[in-house]
PDB file of C-alpha atoms in Angstrom:
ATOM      1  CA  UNK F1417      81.014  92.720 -17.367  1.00  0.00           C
ATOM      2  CA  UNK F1418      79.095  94.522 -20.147  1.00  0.00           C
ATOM      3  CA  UNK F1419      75.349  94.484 -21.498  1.00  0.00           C
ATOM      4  CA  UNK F1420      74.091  93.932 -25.078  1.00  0.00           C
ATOM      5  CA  UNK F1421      70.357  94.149 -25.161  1.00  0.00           C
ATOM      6  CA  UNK F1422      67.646  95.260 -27.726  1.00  0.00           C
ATOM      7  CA  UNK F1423      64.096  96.347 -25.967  1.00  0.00           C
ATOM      8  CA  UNK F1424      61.055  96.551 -28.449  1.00  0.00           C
ATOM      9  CA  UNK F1425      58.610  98.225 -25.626  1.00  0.00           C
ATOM     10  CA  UNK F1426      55.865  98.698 -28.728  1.00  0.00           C
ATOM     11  CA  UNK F1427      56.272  94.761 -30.306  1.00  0.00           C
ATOM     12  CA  UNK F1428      53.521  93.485 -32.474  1.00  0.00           C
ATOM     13  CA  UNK F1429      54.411  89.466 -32.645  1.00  0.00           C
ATOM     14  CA  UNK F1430      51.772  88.743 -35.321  1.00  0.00           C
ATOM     15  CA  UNK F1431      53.351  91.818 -37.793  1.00  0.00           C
ATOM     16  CA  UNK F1432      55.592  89.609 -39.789  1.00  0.00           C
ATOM     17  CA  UNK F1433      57.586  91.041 -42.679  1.00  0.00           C
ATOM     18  CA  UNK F1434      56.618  90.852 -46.145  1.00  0.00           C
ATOM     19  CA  UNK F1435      60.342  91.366 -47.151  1.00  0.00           C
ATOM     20  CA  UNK F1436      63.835  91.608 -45.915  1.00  0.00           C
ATOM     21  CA  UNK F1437      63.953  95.467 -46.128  1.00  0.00           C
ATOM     22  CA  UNK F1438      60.954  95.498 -43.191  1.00  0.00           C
ATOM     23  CA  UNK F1439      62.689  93.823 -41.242  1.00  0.00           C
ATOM     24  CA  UNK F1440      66.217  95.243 -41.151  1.00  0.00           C
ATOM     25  CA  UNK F1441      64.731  98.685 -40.732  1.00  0.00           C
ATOM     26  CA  UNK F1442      62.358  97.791 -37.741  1.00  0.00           C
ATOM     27  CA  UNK F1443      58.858  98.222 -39.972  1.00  0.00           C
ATOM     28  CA  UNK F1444      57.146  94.944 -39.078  1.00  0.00           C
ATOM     29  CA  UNK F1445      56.564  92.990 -35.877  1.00  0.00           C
ATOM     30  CA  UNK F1446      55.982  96.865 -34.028  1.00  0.00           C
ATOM     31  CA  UNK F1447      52.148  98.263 -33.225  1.00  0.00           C
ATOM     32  CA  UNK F1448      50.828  96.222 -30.693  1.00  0.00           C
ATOM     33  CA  UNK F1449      52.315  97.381 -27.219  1.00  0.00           C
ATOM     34  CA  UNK F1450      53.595  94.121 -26.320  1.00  0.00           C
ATOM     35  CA  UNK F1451      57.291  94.135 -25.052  1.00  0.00           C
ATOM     36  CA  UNK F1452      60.430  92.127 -26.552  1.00  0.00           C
ATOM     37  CA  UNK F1453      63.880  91.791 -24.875  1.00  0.00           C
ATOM     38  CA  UNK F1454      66.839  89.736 -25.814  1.00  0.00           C
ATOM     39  CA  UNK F1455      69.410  90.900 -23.272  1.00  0.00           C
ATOM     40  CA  UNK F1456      72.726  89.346 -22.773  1.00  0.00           C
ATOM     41  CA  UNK F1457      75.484  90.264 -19.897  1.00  0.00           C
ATOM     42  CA  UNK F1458      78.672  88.460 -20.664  1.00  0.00           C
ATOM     43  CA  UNK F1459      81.386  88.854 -17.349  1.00  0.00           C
ATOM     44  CA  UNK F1460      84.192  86.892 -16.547  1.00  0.00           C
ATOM     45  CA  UNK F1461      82.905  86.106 -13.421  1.00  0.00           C
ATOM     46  CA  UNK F1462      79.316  86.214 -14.414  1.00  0.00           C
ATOM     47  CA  UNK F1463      77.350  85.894 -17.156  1.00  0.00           C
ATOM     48  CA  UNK F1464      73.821  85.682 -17.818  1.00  0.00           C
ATOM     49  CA  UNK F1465      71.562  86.172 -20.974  1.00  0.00           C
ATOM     50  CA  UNK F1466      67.278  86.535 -21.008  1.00  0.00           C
ATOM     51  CA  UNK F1467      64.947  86.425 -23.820  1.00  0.00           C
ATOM     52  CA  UNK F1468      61.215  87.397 -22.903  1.00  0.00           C
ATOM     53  CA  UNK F1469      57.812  88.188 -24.416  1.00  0.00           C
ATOM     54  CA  UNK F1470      54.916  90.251 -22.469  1.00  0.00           C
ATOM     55  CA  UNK F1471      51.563  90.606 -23.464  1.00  0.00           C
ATOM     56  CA  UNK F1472      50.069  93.533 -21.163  1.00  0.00           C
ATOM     57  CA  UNK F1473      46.893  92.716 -22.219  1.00  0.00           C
ATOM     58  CA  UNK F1474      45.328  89.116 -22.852  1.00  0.00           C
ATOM     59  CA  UNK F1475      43.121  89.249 -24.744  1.00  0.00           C
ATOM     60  CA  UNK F1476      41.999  92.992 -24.521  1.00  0.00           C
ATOM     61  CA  UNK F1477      41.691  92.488 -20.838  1.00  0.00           C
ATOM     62  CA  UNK F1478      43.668  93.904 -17.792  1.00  0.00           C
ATOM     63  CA  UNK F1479      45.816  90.727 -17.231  1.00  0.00           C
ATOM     64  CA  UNK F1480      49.516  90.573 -18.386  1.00  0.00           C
ATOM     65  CA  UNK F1481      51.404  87.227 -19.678  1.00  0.00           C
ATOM     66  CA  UNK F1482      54.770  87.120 -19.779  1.00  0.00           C
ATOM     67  CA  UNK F1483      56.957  84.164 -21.369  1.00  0.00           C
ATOM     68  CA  UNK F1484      61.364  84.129 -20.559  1.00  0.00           C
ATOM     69  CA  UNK F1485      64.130  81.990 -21.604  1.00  0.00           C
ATOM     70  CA  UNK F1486      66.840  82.700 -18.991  1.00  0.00           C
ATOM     71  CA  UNK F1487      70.311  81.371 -18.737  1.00  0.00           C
ATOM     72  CA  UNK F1488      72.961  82.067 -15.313  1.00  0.00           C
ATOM     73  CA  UNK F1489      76.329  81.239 -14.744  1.00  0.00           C
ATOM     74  CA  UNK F1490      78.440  82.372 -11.970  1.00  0.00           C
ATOM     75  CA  UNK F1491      81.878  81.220 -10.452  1.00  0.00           C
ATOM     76  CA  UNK F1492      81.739  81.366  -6.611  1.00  0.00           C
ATOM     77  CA  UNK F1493      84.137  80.742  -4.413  1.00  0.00           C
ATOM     78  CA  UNK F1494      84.845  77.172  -4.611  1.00  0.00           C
ATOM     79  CA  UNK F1495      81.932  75.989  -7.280  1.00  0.00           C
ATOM     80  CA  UNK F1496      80.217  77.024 -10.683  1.00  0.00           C
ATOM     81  CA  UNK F1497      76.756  77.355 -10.710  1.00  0.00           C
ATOM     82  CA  UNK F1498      74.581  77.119 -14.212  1.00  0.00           C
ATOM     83  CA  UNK F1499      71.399  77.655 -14.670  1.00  0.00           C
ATOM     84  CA  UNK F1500      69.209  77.166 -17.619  1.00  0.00           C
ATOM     85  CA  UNK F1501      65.532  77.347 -17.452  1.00  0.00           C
ATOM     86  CA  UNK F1502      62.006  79.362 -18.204  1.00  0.00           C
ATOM     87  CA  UNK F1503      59.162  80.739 -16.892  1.00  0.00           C
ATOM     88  CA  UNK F1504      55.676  81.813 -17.579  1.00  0.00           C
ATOM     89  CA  UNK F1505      53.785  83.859 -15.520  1.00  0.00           C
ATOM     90  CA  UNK F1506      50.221  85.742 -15.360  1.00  0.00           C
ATOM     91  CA  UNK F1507      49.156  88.796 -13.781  1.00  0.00           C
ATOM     92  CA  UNK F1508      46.273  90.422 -13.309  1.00  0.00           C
ATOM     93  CA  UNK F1509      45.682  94.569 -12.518  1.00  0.00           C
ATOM     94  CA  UNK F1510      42.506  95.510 -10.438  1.00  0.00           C
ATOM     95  CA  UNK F1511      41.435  99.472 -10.418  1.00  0.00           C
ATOM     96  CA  UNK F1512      41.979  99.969  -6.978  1.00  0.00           C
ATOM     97  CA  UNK F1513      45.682  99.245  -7.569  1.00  0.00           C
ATOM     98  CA  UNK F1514      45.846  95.465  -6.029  1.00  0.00           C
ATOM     99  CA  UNK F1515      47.379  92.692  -8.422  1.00  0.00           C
ATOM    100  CA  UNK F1516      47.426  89.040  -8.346  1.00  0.00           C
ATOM    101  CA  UNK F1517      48.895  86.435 -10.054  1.00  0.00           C
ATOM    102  CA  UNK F1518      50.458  82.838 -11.084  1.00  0.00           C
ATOM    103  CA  UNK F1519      53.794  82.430 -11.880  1.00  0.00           C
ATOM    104  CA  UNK F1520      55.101  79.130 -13.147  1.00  0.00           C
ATOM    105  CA  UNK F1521      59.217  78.221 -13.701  1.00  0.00           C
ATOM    106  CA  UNK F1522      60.882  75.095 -14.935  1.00  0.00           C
ATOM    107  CA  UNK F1523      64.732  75.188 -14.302  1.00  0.00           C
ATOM    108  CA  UNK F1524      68.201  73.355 -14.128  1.00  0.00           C
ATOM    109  CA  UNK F1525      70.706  73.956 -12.041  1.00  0.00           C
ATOM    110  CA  UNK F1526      73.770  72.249 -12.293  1.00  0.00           C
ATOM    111  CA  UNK F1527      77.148  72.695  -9.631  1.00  0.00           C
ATOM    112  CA  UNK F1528      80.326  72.008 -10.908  1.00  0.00           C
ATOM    113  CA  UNK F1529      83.993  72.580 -11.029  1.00  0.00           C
ATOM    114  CA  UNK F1530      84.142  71.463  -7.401  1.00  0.00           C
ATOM    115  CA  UNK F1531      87.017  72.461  -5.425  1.00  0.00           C
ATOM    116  CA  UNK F1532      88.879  70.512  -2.724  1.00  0.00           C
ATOM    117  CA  UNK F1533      87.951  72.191   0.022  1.00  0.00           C
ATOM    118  CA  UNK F1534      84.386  72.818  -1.577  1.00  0.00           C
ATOM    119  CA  UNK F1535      81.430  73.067   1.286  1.00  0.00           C
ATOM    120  CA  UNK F1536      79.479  69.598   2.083  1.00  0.00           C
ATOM    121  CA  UNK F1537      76.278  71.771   1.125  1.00  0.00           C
ATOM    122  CA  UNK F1538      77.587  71.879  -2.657  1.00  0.00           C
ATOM    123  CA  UNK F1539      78.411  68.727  -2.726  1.00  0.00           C
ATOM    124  CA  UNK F1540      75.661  67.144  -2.012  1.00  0.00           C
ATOM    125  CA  UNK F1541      73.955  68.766  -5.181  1.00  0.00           C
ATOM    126  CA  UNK F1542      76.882  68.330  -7.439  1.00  0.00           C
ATOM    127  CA  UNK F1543      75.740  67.992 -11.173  1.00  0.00           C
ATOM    128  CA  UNK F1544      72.238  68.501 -12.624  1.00  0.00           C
ATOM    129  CA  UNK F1545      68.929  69.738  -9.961  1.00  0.00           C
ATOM    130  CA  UNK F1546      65.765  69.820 -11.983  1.00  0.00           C
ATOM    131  CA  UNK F1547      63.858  72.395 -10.288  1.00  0.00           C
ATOM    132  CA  UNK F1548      59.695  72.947 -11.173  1.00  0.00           C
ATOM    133  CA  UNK F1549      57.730  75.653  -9.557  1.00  0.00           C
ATOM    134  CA  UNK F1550      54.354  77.581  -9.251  1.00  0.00           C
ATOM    135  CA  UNK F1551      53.667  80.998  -7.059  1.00  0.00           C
ATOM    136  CA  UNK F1552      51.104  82.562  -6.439  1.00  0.00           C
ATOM    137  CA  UNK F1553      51.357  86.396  -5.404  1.00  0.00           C
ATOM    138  CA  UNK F1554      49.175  89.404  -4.444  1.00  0.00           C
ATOM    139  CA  UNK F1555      50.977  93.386  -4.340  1.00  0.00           C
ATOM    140  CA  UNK F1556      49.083  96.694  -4.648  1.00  0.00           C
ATOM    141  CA  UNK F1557      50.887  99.938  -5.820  1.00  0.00           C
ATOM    142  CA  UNK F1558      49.537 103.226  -4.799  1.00  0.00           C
ATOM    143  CA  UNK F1559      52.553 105.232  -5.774  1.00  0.00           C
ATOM    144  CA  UNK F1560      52.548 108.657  -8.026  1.00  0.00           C
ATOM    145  CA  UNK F1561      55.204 107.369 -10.692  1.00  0.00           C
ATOM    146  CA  UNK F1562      56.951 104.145 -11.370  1.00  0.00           C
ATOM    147  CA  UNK F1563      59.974 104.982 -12.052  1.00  0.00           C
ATOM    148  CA  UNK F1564      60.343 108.079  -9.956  1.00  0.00           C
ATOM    149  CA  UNK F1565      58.213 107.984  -6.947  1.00  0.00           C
ATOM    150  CA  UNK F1566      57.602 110.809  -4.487  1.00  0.00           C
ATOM    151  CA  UNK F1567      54.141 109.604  -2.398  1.00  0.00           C
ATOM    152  CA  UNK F1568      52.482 106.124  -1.670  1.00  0.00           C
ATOM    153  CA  UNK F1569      53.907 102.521  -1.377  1.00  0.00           C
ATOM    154  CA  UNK F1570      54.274  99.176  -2.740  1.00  0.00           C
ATOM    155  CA  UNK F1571      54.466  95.648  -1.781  1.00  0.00           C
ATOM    156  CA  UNK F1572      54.539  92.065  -2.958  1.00  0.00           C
ATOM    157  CA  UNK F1573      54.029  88.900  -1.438  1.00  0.00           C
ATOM    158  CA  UNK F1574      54.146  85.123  -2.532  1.00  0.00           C
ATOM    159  CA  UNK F1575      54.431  81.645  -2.146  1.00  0.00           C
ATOM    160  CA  UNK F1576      56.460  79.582  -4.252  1.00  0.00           C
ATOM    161  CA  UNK F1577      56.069  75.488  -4.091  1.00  0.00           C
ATOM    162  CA  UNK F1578      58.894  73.702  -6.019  1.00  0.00           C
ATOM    163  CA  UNK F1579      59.337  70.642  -6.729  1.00  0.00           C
ATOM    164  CA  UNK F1580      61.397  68.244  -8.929  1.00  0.00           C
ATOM    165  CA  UNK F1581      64.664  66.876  -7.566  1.00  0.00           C
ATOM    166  CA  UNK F1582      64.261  68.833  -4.527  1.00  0.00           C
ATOM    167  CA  UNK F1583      60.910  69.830  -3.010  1.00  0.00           C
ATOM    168  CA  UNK F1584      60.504  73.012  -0.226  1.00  0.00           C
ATOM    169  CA  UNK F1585      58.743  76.266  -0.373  1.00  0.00           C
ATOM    170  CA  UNK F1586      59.787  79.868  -0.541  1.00  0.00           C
ATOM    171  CA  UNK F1587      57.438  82.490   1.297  1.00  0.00           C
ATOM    172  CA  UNK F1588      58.490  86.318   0.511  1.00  0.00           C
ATOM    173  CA  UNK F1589      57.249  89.622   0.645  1.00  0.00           C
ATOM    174  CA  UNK F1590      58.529  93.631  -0.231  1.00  0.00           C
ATOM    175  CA  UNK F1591      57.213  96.801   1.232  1.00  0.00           C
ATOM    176  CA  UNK F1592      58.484  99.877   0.273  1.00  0.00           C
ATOM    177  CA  UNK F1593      57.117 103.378   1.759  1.00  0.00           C
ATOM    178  CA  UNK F1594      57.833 106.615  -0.263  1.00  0.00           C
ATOM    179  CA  UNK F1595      57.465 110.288   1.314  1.00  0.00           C
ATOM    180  CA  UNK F1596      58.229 113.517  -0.016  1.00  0.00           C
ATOM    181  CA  UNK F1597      60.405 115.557   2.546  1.00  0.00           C
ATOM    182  CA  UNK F1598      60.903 118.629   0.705  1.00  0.00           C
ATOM    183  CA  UNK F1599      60.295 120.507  -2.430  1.00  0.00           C
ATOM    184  CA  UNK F1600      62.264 123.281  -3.944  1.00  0.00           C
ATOM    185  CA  UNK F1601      61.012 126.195  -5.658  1.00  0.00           C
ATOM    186  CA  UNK F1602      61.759 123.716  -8.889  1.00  0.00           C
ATOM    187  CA  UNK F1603      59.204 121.696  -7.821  1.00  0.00           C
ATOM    188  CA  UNK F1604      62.270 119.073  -7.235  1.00  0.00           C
ATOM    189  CA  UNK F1605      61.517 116.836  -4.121  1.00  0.00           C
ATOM    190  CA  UNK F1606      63.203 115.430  -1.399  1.00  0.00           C
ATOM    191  CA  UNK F1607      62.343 111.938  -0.802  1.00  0.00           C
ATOM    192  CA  UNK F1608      62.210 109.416   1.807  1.00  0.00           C
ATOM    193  CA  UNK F1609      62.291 105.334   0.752  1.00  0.00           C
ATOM    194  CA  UNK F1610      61.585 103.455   3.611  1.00  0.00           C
ATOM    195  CA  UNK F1611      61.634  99.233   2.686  1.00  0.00           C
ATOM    196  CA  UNK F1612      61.451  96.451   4.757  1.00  0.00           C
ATOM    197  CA  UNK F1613      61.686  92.568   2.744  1.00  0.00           C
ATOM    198  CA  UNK F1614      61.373  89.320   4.241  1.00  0.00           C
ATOM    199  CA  UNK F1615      61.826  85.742   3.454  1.00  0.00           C
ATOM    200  CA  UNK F1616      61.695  82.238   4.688  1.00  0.00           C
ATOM    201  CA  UNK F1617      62.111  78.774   3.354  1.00  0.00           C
ATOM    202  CA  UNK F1618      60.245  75.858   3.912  1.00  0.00           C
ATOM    203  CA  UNK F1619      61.371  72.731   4.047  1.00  0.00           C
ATOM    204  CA  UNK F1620      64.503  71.710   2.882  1.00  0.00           C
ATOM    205  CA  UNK F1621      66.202  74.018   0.278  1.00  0.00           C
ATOM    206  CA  UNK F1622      69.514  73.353  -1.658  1.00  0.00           C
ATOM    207  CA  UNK F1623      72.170  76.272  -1.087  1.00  0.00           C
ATOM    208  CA  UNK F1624      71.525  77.766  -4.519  1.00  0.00           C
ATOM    209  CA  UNK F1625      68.198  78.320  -3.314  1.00  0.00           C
ATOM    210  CA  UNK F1626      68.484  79.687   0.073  1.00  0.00           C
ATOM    211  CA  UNK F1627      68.896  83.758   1.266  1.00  0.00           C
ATOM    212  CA  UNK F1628      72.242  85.733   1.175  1.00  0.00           C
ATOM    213  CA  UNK F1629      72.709  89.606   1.931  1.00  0.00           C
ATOM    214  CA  UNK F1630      75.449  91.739   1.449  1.00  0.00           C
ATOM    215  CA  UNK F1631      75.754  93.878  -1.843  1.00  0.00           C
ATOM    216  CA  UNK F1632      73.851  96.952  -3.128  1.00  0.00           C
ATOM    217  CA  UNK F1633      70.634  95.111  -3.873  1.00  0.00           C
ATOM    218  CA  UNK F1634      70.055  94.271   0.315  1.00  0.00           C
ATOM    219  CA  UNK F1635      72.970  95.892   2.684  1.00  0.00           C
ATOM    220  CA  UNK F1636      75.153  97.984   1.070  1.00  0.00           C
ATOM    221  CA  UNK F1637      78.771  98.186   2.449  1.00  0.00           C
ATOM    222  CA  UNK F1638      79.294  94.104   3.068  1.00  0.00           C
ATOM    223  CA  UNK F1639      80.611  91.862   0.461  1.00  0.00           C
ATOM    224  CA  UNK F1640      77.901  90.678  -2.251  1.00  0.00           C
ATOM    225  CA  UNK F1641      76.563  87.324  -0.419  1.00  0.00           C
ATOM    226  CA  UNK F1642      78.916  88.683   2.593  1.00  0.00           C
ATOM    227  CA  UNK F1643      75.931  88.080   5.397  1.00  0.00           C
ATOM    228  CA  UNK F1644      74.993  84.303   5.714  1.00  0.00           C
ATOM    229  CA  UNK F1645      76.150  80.973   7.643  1.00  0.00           C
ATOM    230  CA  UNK F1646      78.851  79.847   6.782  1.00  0.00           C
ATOM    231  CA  UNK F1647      80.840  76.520   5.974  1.00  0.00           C
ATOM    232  CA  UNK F1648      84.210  75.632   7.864  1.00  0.00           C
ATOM    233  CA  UNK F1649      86.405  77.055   4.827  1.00  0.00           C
ATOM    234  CA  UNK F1650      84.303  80.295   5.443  1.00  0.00           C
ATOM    235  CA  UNK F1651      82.400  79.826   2.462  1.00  0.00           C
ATOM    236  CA  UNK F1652      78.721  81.487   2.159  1.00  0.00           C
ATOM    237  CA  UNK F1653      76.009  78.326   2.486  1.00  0.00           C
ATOM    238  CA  UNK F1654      73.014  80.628   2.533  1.00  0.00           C
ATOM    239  CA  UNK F1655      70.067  81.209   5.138  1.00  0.00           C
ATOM    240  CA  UNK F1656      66.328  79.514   6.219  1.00  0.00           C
ATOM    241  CA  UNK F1657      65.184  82.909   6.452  1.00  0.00           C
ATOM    242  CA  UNK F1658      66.596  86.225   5.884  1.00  0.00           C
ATOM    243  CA  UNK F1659      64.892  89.836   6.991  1.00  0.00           C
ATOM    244  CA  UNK F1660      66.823  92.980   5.674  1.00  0.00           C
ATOM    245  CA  UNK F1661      65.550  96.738   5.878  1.00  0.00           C
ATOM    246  CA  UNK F1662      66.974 100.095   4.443  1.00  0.00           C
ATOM    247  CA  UNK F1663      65.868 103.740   4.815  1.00  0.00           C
ATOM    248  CA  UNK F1664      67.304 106.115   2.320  1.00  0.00           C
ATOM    249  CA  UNK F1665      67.010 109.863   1.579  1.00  0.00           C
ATOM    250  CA  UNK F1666      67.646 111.089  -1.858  1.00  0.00           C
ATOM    251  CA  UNK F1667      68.281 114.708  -2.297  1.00  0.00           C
ATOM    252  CA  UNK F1668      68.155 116.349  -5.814  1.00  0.00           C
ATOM    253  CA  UNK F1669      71.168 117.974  -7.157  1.00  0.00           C
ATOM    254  CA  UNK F1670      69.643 120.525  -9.232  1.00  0.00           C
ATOM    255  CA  UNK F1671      67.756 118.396 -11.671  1.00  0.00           C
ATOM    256  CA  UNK F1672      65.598 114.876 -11.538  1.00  0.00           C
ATOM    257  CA  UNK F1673      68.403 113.267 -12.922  1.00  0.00           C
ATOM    258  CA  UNK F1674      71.128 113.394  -9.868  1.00  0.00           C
ATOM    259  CA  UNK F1675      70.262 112.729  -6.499  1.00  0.00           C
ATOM    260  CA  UNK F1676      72.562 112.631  -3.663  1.00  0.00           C
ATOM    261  CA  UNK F1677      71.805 109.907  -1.124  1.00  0.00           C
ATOM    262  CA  UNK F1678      72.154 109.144   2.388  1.00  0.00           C
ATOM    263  CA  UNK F1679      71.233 105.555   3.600  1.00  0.00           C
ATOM    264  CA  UNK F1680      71.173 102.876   6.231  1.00  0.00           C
ATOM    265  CA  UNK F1681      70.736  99.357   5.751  1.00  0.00           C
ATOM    266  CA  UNK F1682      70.300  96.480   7.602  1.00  0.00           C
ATOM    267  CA  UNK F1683      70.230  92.600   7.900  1.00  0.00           C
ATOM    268  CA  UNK F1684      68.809  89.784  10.079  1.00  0.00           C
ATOM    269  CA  UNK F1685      69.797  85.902   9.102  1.00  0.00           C
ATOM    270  CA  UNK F1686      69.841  82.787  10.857  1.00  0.00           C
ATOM    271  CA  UNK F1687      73.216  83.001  12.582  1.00  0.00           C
ATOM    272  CA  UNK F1688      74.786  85.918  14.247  1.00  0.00           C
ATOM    273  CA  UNK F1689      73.972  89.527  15.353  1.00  0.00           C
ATOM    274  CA  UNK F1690      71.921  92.382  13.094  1.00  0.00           C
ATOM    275  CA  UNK F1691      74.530  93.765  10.598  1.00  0.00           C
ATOM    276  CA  UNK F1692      74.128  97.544  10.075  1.00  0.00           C
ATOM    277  CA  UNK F1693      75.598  99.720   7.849  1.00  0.00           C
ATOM    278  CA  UNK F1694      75.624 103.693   6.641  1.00  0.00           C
ATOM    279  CA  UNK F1695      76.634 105.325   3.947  1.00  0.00           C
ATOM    280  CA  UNK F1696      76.011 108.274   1.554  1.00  0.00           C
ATOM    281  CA  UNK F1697      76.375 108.105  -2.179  1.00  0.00           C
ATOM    282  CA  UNK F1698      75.146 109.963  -6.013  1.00  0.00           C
ATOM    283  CA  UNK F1699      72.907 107.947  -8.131  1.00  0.00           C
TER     284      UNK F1699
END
């Protein structure tokens, strides 16, 4: 797999060029503070692209608006999945750190390429699903840094009602907990990331839709999608509700750059015991 993106994080959408040369050389559509990306991440498994516009403030006001174009496709075990679709979503930031927000998505997914021994789940939503949904959310963020936090937490939570050709809800939420351990005569800090993330679905969901864990996003050291129900040719059909948790100390290795991990994660589905899992690493 590979990535070809380009990320404009100062775009200025109503600084059109007067001429070719601005342009090529980056002089117009810059200024405002607005973001641009137009990513794409061809695989031969997987491939994906995204195109999206953000507007962090509306109208000179703390509420952001985001627009995306996204496109999916994946080949899993015994099925393609495509996905084509956008999204619009608004958000706004309160001084005492709490957000809320709207988030709308239109989307098609369509399952193909079925196999013989492909799982009843997938075949009942062979070909084109027209998916249309709204969620509202609410998080607060009292951390020290985005990208690099030492104190504070964060957390999200949602509901999601889609509709379309199938109709069910998605309830979700994400806390994290961050906690300096240690710091060095560098001022370099040992951290501890606590997170805890849980979801459920309501109603009835198509397989594309419903939890999986396993990978390095959820339980690290299982398969990616490794930890759900599944079908009689031991294919993953996905979860009602999935609960997964991780606690993770990162150690610096002389610099903020390096850190050198040490982790457990684990993961609660439908079916079957807690999985666990340990496991040191560098990032």
């Amino acid at each position: 797999m590979g990535q070809i993106a380009y990320d404009q994080r100062n775009f200025d959408i109503s600084d059109t060029p007067e001429n070719w040369n601005e342009l090529i050389t980056g002089k117009s559509f810059r200024g405002a503070g607005q973001r641009l990306r137009v990513a794409m991440y061809p695989g031969s498994i997987q491939s994906s692209f995204l195109v999206s516009f953000m507007e962090p403030y509306l109208y000179d006001k703390p509420v952001s608006m985001e627009i995306a174009g996204t496109g999916f496709e994946r080949e899993w075990e015994s099925y393609t999945e495509k996905r084509l679709g956008g999204r619009l979503g608004f958000e706004k930031r309160y001084t005492d750190d709490w957000r809320r927000g709207i988030s709308f998505r239109l989307e098609n997914v369509n399952v193909g390429h079925l196999e013989p021994d492909t799982p009843e789940e997938a075949v009942d939503v062979k070909g084109d699903n027209l998916l249309a949904g709204a969620r509202l959310f609410i998080g607060r963020d009292t951390t020290d840094s985005r990208f690099r936090p030492t104190k504070g937490y964060n957390f999200d939570f949602g509901y999601e009602q889609v509709g379309g050709d199938h109709n069910f809800g998605i309830v979700s939420g994400t806390q994290r907990w961050y906690r300096t351990l240690y710091e060095d005569l560098s001022e370099l800090k040992t951290v501890l990331e606590t997170k805890i993330h849980g979801g459920s679905i309501v109603g009835d969901a198509p397989l594309f839709e419903k939890f999986y864990a396993g990978g390095t996003s959820t339980c690290r050291g299982f398969e990616y999608r490794g930890i759900s129900p599944r079908a009689p040719n031991d294919d993953p059909i996905g979860s009602d509700w999935l609960v997964n948790g991780s606690a993770e100390v990162a150690v610096p290795l002389g610099s903020e750059t390096f850190s050198w991990l040490f982790f457990t994660d684990a993961a609660v589905i439908e079916t079957g015991k807690p999985r666990t899992a340990i496991g040191t690493g560098i990032q």
